[in-house]
Amino acid sequence: MRERLQEFLDHMEMVTSKELSDNEREAVFNDFMKQIQFFQNERLIHLIVTVTFAIIAIFTTLANYVLQSICVFVFLLAIYILLLFYIRHYFFLERGVQKLYLYYDKLVKNTYYSDDVKKKCSLV
């Protein structure tokens, strides 16, 4: 997913930096909206998984404190390592989706609003 998001961000950087015809812009916008939904869903799933692992880590920490077992400690260590990687990946997805919102603003700014609306909304 990391590579796919990075490739799409690079693609959108290239697309939004050049002039497009109305048909091209509409096709790009439609594809963009589908892709942003995919990445938002992926981000939501990873948020749920990350929060679940955080809750498991809290309960395992409490269990380790109460039981003081080496098995529980090893499990706790594994959970913390996984949690760190999940947090890292989640924040990558979050930053990527935030960048996609900026590309959305670029597409909308150049396409769908009249000049009067752009001025009123400070889009110019």
PDB file of C-alpha atoms in Angstrom:
ATOM      1  CA  MET A   1       0.000   0.000   0.000  1.00  0.00           C
ATOM      2  CA  ARG A   2       2.884   2.327   0.771  1.00  0.00           C
ATOM      3  CA  GLU A   3       4.282   2.034  -2.756  1.00  0.00           C
ATOM      4  CA  ARG A   4       0.847   2.439  -4.340  1.00  0.00           C
ATOM      5  CA  LEU A   5       0.119   5.603  -2.376  1.00  0.00           C
ATOM      6  CA  GLN A   6       3.540   7.062  -3.168  1.00  0.00           C
ATOM      7  CA  GLU A   7       3.131   6.289  -6.877  1.00  0.00           C
ATOM      8  CA  PHE A   8      -0.304   7.905  -6.900  1.00  0.00           C
ATOM      9  CA  LEU A   9       1.010  10.997  -5.104  1.00  0.00           C
ATOM     10  CA  ASP A  10       3.793  11.303  -7.683  1.00  0.00           C
ATOM     11  CA  HIS A  11       1.248  10.845 -10.482  1.00  0.00           C
ATOM     12  CA  MET A  12      -1.020  13.549  -9.048  1.00  0.00           C
ATOM     13  CA  GLU A  13       1.922  15.920  -8.676  1.00  0.00           C
ATOM     14  CA  MET A  14       2.669  15.469 -12.365  1.00  0.00           C
ATOM     15  CA  VAL A  15      -0.995  15.766 -13.426  1.00  0.00           C
ATOM     16  CA  THR A  16      -1.769  18.863 -11.373  1.00  0.00           C
ATOM     17  CA  SER A  17       1.356  20.658 -12.580  1.00  0.00           C
ATOM     18  CA  LYS A  18       0.314  20.698 -16.242  1.00  0.00           C
ATOM     19  CA  GLU A  19      -2.600  22.147 -18.167  1.00  0.00           C
ATOM     20  CA  LEU A  20      -5.410  19.724 -18.959  1.00  0.00           C
ATOM     21  CA  SER A  21      -8.340  19.916 -21.305  1.00  0.00           C
ATOM     22  CA  ASP A  22     -11.809  19.797 -19.779  1.00  0.00           C
ATOM     23  CA  ASN A  23     -12.251  16.136 -20.773  1.00  0.00           C
ATOM     24  CA  GLU A  24      -8.858  15.179 -19.368  1.00  0.00           C
ATOM     25  CA  ARG A  25      -9.538  17.086 -16.168  1.00  0.00           C
ATOM     26  CA  GLU A  26     -12.902  15.361 -15.725  1.00  0.00           C
ATOM     27  CA  ALA A  27     -11.348  11.923 -16.278  1.00  0.00           C
ATOM     28  CA  VAL A  28      -8.543  12.711 -13.830  1.00  0.00           C
ATOM     29  CA  PHE A  29     -11.022  14.023 -11.280  1.00  0.00           C
ATOM     30  CA  ASN A  30     -13.259  10.928 -11.515  1.00  0.00           C
ATOM     31  CA  ASP A  31     -10.288   8.583 -11.146  1.00  0.00           C
ATOM     32  CA  PHE A  32      -8.925  10.731  -8.336  1.00  0.00           C
ATOM     33  CA  MET A  33     -12.182  10.524  -6.371  1.00  0.00           C
ATOM     34  CA  LYS A  34     -12.165   6.709  -6.618  1.00  0.00           C
ATOM     35  CA  GLN A  35      -8.548   6.511  -5.511  1.00  0.00           C
ATOM     36  CA  ILE A  36      -9.014   8.883  -2.590  1.00  0.00           C
ATOM     37  CA  GLN A  37     -11.908   6.717  -1.355  1.00  0.00           C
ATOM     38  CA  PHE A  38      -9.662   3.639  -1.490  1.00  0.00           C
ATOM     39  CA  PHE A  39      -6.958   5.383   0.511  1.00  0.00           C
ATOM     40  CA  GLN A  40      -9.455   6.775   3.027  1.00  0.00           C
ATOM     41  CA  ASN A  41     -10.840   3.267   3.573  1.00  0.00           C
ATOM     42  CA  GLU A  42      -7.332   1.898   3.993  1.00  0.00           C
ATOM     43  CA  ARG A  43      -6.564   4.637   6.510  1.00  0.00           C
ATOM     44  CA  LEU A  44      -9.737   3.844   8.477  1.00  0.00           C
ATOM     45  CA  ILE A  45      -8.928   0.134   8.593  1.00  0.00           C
ATOM     46  CA  HIS A  46      -5.411   0.849   9.822  1.00  0.00           C
ATOM     47  CA  LEU A  47      -6.744   3.247  12.439  1.00  0.00           C
ATOM     48  CA  ILE A  48      -9.037   0.505  13.766  1.00  0.00           C
ATOM     49  CA  VAL A  49      -6.190  -2.020  13.799  1.00  0.00           C
ATOM     50  CA  THR A  50      -3.819   0.451  15.487  1.00  0.00           C
ATOM     51  CA  VAL A  51      -6.328   1.346  18.201  1.00  0.00           C
ATOM     52  CA  THR A  52      -7.063  -2.349  18.754  1.00  0.00           C
ATOM     53  CA  PHE A  53      -3.361  -3.087  19.188  1.00  0.00           C
ATOM     54  CA  ALA A  54      -3.035  -0.131  21.559  1.00  0.00           C
ATOM     55  CA  ILE A  55      -5.874  -1.501  23.702  1.00  0.00           C
ATOM     56  CA  ILE A  56      -4.303  -4.972  23.656  1.00  0.00           C
ATOM     57  CA  ALA A  57      -0.980  -3.384  24.674  1.00  0.00           C
ATOM     58  CA  ILE A  58      -2.625  -1.632  27.628  1.00  0.00           C
ATOM     59  CA  PHE A  59      -4.306  -4.811  28.853  1.00  0.00           C
ATOM     60  CA  THR A  60      -1.132  -6.838  28.338  1.00  0.00           C
ATOM     61  CA  THR A  61       0.859  -4.237  30.290  1.00  0.00           C
ATOM     62  CA  LEU A  62      -1.618  -4.558  33.153  1.00  0.00           C
ATOM     63  CA  ALA A  63      -1.475  -8.351  32.938  1.00  0.00           C
ATOM     64  CA  ASN A  64       2.317  -8.237  33.002  1.00  0.00           C
ATOM     65  CA  TYR A  65       2.226  -5.995  36.069  1.00  0.00           C
ATOM     66  CA  VAL A  66      -0.157  -8.348  37.889  1.00  0.00           C
ATOM     67  CA  LEU A  67       1.182 -11.736  36.759  1.00  0.00           C
ATOM     68  CA  GLN A  68       4.875 -10.887  36.297  1.00  0.00           C
ATOM     69  CA  SER A  69       5.305 -13.779  33.913  1.00  0.00           C
ATOM     70  CA  ILE A  70       8.052 -14.051  31.315  1.00  0.00           C
ATOM     71  CA  CYS A  71       5.516 -15.349  28.766  1.00  0.00           C
ATOM     72  CA  VAL A  72       3.312 -12.295  29.238  1.00  0.00           C
ATOM     73  CA  PHE A  73       6.381 -10.054  28.988  1.00  0.00           C
ATOM     74  CA  VAL A  74       7.457 -11.646  25.687  1.00  0.00           C
ATOM     75  CA  PHE A  75       3.907 -11.245  24.353  1.00  0.00           C
ATOM     76  CA  LEU A  76       3.907  -7.618  25.525  1.00  0.00           C
ATOM     77  CA  LEU A  77       7.192  -6.966  23.756  1.00  0.00           C
ATOM     78  CA  ALA A  78       5.819  -8.425  20.514  1.00  0.00           C
ATOM     79  CA  ILE A  79       2.667  -6.306  20.811  1.00  0.00           C
ATOM     80  CA  TYR A  80       4.702  -3.119  21.353  1.00  0.00           C
ATOM     81  CA  ILE A  81       6.904  -3.852  18.341  1.00  0.00           C
ATOM     82  CA  LEU A  82       3.852  -4.451  16.139  1.00  0.00           C
ATOM     83  CA  LEU A  83       2.181  -1.350  17.549  1.00  0.00           C
ATOM     84  CA  LEU A  84       5.172   0.809  16.616  1.00  0.00           C
ATOM     85  CA  PHE A  85       5.054  -0.427  13.030  1.00  0.00           C
ATOM     86  CA  TYR A  86       1.276   0.053  12.834  1.00  0.00           C
ATOM     87  CA  ILE A  87       1.578   3.610  14.153  1.00  0.00           C
ATOM     88  CA  ARG A  88       4.334   4.376  11.654  1.00  0.00           C
ATOM     89  CA  HIS A  89       2.278   3.001   8.753  1.00  0.00           C
ATOM     90  CA  TYR A  90      -0.899   4.741   9.894  1.00  0.00           C
ATOM     91  CA  PHE A  91       0.809   8.119   9.997  1.00  0.00           C
ATOM     92  CA  PHE A  92       2.243   7.529   6.522  1.00  0.00           C
ATOM     93  CA  LEU A  93      -1.301   6.885   5.279  1.00  0.00           C
ATOM     94  CA  GLU A  94      -2.593   9.929   7.138  1.00  0.00           C
ATOM     95  CA  ARG A  95       0.035  12.234   5.629  1.00  0.00           C
ATOM     96  CA  GLY A  96      -0.598  10.749   2.182  1.00  0.00           C
ATOM     97  CA  VAL A  97      -4.343  11.315   2.368  1.00  0.00           C
ATOM     98  CA  GLN A  98      -3.736  14.873   3.576  1.00  0.00           C
ATOM     99  CA  LYS A  99      -1.582  15.436   0.476  1.00  0.00           C
ATOM    100  CA  LEU A 100      -4.395  14.020  -1.653  1.00  0.00           C
ATOM    101  CA  TYR A 101      -6.710  16.629  -0.168  1.00  0.00           C
ATOM    102  CA  LEU A 102      -4.290  19.303  -1.378  1.00  0.00           C
ATOM    103  CA  TYR A 103      -4.368  17.826  -4.885  1.00  0.00           C
ATOM    104  CA  TYR A 104      -8.156  17.769  -4.682  1.00  0.00           C
ATOM    105  CA  ASP A 105      -8.087  21.470  -3.858  1.00  0.00           C
ATOM    106  CA  LYS A 106      -5.841  22.099  -6.865  1.00  0.00           C
ATOM    107  CA  LEU A 107      -8.191  20.208  -9.182  1.00  0.00           C
ATOM    108  CA  VAL A 108     -11.294  21.917  -7.831  1.00  0.00           C
ATOM    109  CA  LYS A 109      -9.683  25.343  -7.789  1.00  0.00           C
ATOM    110  CA  ASN A 110      -8.845  25.101 -11.469  1.00  0.00           C
ATOM    111  CA  THR A 111     -12.071  23.513 -12.651  1.00  0.00           C
ATOM    112  CA  TYR A 112     -15.367  23.839 -10.916  1.00  0.00           C
ATOM    113  CA  TYR A 113     -15.624  27.344  -9.503  1.00  0.00           C
ATOM    114  CA  SER A 114     -16.261  30.540 -11.400  1.00  0.00           C
ATOM    115  CA  ASP A 115     -13.809  33.395 -10.901  1.00  0.00           C
ATOM    116  CA  ASP A 116     -16.280  35.223  -8.625  1.00  0.00           C
ATOM    117  CA  VAL A 117     -16.653  32.213  -6.343  1.00  0.00           C
ATOM    118  CA  LYS A 118     -12.881  31.681  -6.298  1.00  0.00           C
ATOM    119  CA  LYS A 119     -12.381  35.262  -5.125  1.00  0.00           C
ATOM    120  CA  LYS A 120     -15.107  35.043  -2.480  1.00  0.00           C
ATOM    121  CA  CYS A 121     -13.709  31.787  -1.126  1.00  0.00           C
ATOM    122  CA  SER A 122     -10.074  32.928  -1.302  1.00  0.00           C
ATOM    123  CA  LEU A 123      -9.227  30.189  -3.764  1.00  0.00           C
ATOM    124  CA  VAL A 124      -7.211  32.511  -5.978  1.00  0.00           C
TER     125      VAL A 124
END
